[in-house]
PDB file of C-alpha atoms in Angstrom:
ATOM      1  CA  UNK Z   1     -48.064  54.153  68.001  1.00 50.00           C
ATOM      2  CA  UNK Z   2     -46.879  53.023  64.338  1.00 70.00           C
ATOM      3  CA  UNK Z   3     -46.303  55.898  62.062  1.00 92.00           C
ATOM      4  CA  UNK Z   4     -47.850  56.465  58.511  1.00 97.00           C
ATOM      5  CA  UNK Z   5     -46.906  54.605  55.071  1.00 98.00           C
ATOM      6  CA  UNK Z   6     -45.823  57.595  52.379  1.00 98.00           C
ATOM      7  CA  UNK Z   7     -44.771  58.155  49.526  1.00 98.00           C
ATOM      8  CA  UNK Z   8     -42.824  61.341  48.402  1.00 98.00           C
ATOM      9  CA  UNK Z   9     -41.876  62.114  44.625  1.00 97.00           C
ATOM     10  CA  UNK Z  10     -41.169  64.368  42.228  1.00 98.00           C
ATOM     11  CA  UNK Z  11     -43.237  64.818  38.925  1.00 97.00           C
ATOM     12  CA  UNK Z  12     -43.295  66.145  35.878  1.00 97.00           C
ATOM     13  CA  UNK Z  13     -46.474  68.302  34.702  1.00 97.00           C
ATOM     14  CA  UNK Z  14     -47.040  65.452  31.907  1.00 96.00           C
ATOM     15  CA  UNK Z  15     -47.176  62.464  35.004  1.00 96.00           C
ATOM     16  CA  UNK Z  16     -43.611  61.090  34.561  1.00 96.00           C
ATOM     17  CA  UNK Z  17     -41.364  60.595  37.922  1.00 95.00           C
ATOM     18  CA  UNK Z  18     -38.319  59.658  35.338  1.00 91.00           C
ATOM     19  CA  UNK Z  19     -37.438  59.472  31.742  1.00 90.00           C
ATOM     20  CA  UNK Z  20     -38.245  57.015  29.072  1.00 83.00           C
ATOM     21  CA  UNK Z  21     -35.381  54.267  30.730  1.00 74.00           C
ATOM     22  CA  UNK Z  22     -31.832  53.956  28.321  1.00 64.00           C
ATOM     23  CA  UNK Z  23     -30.707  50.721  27.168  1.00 58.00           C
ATOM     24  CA  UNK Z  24     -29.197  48.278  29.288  1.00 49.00           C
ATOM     25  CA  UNK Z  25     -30.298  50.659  32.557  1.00 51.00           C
ATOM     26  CA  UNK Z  26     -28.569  48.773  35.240  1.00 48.00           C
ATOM     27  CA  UNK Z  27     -25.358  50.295  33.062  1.00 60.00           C
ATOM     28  CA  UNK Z  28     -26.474  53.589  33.240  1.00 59.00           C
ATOM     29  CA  UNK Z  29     -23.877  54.562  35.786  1.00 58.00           C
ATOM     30  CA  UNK Z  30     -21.046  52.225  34.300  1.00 61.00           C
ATOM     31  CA  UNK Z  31     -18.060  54.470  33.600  1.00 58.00           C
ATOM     32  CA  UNK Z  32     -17.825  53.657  29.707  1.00 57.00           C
ATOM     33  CA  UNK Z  33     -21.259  55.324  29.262  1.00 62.00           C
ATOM     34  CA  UNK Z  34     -20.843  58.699  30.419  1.00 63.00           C
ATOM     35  CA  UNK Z  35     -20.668  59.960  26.470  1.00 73.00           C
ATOM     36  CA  UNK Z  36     -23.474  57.588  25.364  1.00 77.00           C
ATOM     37  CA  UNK Z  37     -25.993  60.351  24.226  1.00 83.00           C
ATOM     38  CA  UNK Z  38     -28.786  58.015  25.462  1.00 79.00           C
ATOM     39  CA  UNK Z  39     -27.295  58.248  28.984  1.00 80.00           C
ATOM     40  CA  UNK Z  40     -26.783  62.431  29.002  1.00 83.00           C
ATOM     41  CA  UNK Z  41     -30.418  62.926  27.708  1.00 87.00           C
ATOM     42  CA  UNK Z  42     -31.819  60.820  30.592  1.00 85.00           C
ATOM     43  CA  UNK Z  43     -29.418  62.260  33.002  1.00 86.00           C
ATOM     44  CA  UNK Z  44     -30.382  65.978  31.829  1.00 91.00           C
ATOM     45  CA  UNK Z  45     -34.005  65.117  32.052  1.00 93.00           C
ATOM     46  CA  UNK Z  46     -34.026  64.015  35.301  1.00 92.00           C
ATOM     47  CA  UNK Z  47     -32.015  66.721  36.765  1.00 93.00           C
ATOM     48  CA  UNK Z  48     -34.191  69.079  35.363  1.00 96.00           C
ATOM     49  CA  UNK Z  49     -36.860  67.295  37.284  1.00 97.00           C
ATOM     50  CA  UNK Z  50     -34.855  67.577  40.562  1.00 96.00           C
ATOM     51  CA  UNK Z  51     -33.648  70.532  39.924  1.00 96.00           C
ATOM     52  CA  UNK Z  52     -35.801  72.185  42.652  1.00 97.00           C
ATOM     53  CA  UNK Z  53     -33.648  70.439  44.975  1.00 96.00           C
ATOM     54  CA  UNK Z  54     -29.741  71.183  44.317  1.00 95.00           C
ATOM     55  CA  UNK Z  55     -29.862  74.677  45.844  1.00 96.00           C
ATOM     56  CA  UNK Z  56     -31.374  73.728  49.356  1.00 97.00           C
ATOM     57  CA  UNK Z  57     -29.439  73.773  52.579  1.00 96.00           C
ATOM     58  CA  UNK Z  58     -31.019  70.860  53.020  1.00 96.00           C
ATOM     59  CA  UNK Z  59     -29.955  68.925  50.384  1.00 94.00           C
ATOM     60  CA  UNK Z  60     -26.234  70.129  51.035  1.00 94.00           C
ATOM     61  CA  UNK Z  61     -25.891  69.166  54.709  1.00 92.00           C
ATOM     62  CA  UNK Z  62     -27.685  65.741  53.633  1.00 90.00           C
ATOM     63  CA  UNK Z  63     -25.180  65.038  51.366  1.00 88.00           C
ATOM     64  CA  UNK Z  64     -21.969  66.610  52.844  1.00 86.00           C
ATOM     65  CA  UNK Z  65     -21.399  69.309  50.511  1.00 88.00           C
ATOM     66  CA  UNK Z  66     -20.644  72.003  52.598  1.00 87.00           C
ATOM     67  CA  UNK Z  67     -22.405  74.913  54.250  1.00 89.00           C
ATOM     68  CA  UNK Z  68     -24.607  77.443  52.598  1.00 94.00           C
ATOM     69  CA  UNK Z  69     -27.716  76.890  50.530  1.00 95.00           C
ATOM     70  CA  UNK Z  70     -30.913  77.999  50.430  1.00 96.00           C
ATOM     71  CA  UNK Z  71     -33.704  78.193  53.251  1.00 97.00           C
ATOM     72  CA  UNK Z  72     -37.510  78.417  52.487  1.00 97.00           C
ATOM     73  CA  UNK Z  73     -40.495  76.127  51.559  1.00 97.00           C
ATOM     74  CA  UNK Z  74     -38.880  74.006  49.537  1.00 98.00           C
ATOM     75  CA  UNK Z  75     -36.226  73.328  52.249  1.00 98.00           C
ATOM     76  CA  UNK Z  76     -38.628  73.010  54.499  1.00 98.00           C
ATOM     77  CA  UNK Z  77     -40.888  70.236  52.908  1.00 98.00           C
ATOM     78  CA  UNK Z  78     -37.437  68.337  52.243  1.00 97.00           C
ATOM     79  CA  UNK Z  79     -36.070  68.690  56.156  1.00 97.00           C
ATOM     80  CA  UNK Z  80     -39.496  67.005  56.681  1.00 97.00           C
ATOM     81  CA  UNK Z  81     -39.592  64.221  54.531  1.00 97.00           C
ATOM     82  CA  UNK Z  82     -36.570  63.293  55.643  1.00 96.00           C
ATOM     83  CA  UNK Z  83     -36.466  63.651  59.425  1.00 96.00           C
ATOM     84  CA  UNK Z  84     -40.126  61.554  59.181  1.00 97.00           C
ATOM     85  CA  UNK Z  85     -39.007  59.135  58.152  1.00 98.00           C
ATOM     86  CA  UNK Z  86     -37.723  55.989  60.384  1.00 97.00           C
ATOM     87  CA  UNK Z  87     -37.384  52.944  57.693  1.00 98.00           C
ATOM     88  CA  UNK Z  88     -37.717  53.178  53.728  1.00 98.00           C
ATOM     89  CA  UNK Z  89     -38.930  50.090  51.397  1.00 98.00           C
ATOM     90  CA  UNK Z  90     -37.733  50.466  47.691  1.00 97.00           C
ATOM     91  CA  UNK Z  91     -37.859  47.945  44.890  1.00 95.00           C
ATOM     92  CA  UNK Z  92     -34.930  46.159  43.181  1.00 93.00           C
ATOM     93  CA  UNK Z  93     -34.163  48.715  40.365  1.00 88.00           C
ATOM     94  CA  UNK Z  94     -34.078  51.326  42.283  1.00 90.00           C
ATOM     95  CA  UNK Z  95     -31.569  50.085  44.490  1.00 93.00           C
ATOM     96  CA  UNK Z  96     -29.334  48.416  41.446  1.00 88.00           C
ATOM     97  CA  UNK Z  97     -29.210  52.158  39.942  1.00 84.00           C
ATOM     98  CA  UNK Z  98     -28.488  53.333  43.912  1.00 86.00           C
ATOM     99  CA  UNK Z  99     -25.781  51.003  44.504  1.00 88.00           C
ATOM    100  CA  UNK Z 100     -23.915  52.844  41.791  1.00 82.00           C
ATOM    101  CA  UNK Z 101     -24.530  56.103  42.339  1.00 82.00           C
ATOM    102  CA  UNK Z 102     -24.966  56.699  45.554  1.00 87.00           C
ATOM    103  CA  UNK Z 103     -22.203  58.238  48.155  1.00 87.00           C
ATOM    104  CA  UNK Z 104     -20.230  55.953  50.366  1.00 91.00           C
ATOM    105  CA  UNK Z 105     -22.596  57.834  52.808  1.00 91.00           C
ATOM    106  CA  UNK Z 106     -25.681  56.839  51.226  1.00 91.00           C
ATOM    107  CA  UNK Z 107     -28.393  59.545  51.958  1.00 91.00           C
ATOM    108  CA  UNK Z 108     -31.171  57.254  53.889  1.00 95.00           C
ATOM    109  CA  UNK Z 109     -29.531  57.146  57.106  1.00 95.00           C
ATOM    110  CA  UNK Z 110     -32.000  55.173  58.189  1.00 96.00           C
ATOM    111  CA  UNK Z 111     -32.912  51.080  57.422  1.00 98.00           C
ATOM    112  CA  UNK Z 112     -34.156  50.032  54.187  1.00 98.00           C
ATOM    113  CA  UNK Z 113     -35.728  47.252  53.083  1.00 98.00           C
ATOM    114  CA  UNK Z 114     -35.294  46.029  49.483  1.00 98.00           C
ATOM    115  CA  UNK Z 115     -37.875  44.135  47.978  1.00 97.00           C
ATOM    116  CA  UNK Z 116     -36.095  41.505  45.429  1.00 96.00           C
ATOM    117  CA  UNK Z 117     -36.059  37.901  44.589  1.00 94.00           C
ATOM    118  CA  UNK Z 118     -31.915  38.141  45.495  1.00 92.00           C
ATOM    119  CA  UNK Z 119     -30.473  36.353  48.065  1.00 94.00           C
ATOM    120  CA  UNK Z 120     -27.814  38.843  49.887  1.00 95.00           C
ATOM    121  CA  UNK Z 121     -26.626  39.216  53.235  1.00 97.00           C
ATOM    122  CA  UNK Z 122     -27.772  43.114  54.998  1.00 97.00           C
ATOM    123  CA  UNK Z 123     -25.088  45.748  53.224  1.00 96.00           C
ATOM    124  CA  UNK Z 124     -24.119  48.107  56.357  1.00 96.00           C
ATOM    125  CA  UNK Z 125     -22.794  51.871  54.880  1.00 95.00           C
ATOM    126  CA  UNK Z 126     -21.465  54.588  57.158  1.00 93.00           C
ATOM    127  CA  UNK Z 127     -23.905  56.916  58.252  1.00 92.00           C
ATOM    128  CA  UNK Z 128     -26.882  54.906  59.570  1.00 94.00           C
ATOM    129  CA  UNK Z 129     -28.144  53.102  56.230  1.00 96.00           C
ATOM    130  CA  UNK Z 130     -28.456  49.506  56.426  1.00 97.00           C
ATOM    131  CA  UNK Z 131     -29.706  47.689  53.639  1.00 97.00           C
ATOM    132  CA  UNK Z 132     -32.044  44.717  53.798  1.00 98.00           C
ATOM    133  CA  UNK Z 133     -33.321  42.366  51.249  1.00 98.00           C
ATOM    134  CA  UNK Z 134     -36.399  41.271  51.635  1.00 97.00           C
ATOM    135  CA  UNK Z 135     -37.979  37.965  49.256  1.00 96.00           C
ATOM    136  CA  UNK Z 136     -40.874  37.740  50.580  1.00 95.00           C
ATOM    137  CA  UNK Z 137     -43.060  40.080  48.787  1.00 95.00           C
ATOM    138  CA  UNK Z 138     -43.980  43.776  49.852  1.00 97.00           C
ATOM    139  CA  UNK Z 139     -45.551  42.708  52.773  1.00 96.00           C
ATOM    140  CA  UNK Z 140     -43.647  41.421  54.303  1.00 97.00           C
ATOM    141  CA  UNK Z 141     -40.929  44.228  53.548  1.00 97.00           C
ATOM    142  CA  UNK Z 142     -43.222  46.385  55.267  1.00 97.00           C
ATOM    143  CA  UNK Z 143     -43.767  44.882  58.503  1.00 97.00           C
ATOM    144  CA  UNK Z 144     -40.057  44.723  59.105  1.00 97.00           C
ATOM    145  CA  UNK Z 145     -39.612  48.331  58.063  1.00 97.00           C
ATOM    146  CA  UNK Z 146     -42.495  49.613  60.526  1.00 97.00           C
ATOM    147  CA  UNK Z 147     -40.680  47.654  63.413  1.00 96.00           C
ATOM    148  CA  UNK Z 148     -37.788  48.943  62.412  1.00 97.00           C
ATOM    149  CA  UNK Z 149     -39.372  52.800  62.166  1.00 97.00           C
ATOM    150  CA  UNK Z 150     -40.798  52.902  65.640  1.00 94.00           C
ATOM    151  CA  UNK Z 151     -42.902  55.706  66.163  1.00 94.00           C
ATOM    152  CA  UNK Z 152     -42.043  57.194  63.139  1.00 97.00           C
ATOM    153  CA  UNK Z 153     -42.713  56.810  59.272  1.00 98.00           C
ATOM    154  CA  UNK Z 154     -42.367  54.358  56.299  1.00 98.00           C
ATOM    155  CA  UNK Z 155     -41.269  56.123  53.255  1.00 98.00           C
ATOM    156  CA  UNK Z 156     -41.793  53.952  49.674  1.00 98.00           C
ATOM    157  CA  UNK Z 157     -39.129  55.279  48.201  1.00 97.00           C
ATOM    158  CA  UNK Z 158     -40.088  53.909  44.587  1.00 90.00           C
ATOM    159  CA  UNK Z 159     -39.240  53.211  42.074  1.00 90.00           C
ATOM    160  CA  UNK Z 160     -42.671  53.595  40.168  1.00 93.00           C
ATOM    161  CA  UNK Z 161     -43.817  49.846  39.962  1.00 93.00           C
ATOM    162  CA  UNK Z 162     -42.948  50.052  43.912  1.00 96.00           C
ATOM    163  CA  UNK Z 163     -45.231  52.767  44.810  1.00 97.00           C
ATOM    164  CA  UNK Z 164     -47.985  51.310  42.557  1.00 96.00           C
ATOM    165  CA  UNK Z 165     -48.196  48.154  43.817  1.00 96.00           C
ATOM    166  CA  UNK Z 166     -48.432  49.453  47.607  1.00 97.00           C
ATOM    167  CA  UNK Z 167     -50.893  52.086  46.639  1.00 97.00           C
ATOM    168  CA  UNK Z 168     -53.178  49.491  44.836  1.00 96.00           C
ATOM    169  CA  UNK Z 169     -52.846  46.792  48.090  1.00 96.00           C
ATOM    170  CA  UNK Z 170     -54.317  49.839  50.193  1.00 96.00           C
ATOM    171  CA  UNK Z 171     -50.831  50.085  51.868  1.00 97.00           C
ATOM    172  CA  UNK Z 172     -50.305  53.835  51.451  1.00 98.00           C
ATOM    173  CA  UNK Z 173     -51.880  56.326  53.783  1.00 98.00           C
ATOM    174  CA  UNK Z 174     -50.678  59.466  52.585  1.00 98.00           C
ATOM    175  CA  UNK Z 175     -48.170  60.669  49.673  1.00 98.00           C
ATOM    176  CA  UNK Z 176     -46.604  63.588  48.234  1.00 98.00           C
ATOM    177  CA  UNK Z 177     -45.894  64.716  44.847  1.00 98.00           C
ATOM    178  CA  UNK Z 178     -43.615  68.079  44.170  1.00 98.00           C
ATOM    179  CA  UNK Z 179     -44.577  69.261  40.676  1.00 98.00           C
ATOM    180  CA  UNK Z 180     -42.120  70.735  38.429  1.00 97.00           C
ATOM    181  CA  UNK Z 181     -42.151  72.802  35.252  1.00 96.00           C
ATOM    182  CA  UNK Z 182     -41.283  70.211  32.696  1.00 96.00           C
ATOM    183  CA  UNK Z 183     -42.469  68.052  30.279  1.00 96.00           C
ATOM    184  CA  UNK Z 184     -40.827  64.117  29.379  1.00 95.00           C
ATOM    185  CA  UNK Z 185     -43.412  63.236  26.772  1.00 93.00           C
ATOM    186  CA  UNK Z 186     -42.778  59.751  27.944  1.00 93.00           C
ATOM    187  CA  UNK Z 187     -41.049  57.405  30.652  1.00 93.00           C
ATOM    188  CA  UNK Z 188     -42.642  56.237  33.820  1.00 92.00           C
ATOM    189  CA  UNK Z 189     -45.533  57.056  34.889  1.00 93.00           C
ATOM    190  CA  UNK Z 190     -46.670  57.289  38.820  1.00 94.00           C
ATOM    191  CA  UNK Z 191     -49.785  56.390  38.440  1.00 95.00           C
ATOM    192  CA  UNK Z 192     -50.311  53.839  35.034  1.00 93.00           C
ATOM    193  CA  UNK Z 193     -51.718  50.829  35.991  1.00 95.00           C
ATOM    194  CA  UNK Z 194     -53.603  52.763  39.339  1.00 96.00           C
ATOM    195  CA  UNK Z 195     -56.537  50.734  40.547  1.00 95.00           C
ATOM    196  CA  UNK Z 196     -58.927  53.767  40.625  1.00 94.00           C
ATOM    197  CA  UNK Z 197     -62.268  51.581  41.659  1.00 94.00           C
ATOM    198  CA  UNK Z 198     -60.208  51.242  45.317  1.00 92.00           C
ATOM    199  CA  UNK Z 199     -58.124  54.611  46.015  1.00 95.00           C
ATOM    200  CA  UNK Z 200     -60.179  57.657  46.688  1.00 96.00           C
ATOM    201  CA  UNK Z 201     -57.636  60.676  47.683  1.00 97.00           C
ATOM    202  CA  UNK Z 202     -58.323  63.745  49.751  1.00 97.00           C
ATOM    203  CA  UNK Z 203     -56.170  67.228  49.464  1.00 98.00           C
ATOM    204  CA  UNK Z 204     -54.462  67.642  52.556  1.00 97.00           C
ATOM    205  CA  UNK Z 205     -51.696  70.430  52.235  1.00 97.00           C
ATOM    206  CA  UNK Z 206     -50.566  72.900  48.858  1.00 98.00           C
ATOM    207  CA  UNK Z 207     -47.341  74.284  48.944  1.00 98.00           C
ATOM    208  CA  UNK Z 208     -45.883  76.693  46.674  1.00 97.00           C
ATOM    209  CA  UNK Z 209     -42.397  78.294  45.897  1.00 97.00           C
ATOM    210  CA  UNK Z 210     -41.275  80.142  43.652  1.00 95.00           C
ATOM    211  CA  UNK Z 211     -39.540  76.928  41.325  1.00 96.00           C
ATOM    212  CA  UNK Z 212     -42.233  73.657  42.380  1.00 98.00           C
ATOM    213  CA  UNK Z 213     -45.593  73.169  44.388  1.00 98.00           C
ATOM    214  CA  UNK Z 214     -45.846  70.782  46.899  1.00 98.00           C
ATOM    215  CA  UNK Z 215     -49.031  68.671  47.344  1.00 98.00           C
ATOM    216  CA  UNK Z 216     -49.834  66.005  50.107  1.00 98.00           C
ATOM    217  CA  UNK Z 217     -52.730  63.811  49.685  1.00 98.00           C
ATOM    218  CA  UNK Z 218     -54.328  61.184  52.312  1.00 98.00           C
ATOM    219  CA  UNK Z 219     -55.248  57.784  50.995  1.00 97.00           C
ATOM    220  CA  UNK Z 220     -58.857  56.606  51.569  1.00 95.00           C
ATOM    221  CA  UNK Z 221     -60.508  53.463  50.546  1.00 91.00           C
ATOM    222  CA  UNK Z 222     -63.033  54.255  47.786  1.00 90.00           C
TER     223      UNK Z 222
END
């Protein structure tokens, strides 16, 4: 039996899932701009979004760090996303940021299917994470990630414009959002441009710790 579509993020209390973009932001990684002020505020904003996931066990032993870290619901709800999860679809920007930043090891471990209008052969890493590019529209990229998932989930890993345009074609069952105490003021939004006539959205689980809460939603047709 095919798994669910989801979508997991984190979010700032004012709606943003990242900072207002920096100039130039398939640079934003680029060696040279590690002093550019532009580049530092974005970075310090987003890690302050994150930040809820640094000190997890979880997040550790994902990425090779070493042992230790912290245990609880926040670890928990991060164990799960991850070990749900059978293929991931993602959009061209995210993966042109990715590609820089990202580990040798990147942390999917799992296919992923990149929705672009590139050309490029599959890009094997160590670790389990393939990546495919798909040219064909979302669709498409989501067919070949379910096959590839099994009996498990498809993950939209983002970015925004990603998620959005799978929620709006009714492609999303369920999603989660992990708020966190901050405010942007501005950068992108989750859910500007949502098609609220179609998507009608039903609590499903609340969890709290003592930094974030947690909240799942299921995905109904309005």
């Amino acid at each position: 039996m095919a798994g669910k579509v989801f979508f997991s993020v984190s979010l700032s209390l004012d709606g943003f899932i990242a900072p207002e973009p920096v100039p130039v932001e398939e640079e934003l990684f680029a060696p040279e701009r590690r002093d550019d002020p532009d580049v530092r505020r974005w970075m310090a904003q987003w890690m302050e979004l994150q930040q809820w996931l640094f000190p997890l066990r979880f997040f550790r032993e994902n990425l090779k760090l070493g042992e230790g870290g912290e245990e609880g619901p926040d670890n928990d709800v991060a164990r799960e996303t991850f070990e749900r999860t059978g293929a991931s679809v993602m959009g061209k920007r995210m993966f042109d940021l990715g590609e820089q930043s990202w580990p040798e090891e990147a942390p999917f471990h799992t296919p992923v299917f990149v929705v672009t209008h590139t050309k490029r052969d599959p890009w094997e890493r160590p670790g389990g994470t393939t990546f495919h590019f798909v040219n064909d529209g979302i669709e498409h990229a989501l067919d070949q990630a379910r096959a590839a998932a099994g009996d498990r989930d498809v993950r939209i890993a983002g970015g925004g414009a990603t998620i959005l345009e799978h929620l709006n074609a009714g492609l999303v069952d369920e999603f989660s959002i992990t708020l966190s105490p901050v405010f942007f003021g501005s950068g992108t939004r989750l859910f500007d441009g949502v098609d609220a006539s179609k998507v009608a959205l039903e609590l499903v689980r609340s969890v709290p710790s003592s930094r974030v809460t947690h909240l799942t939603y299921a995905v109904r047709p309005r």
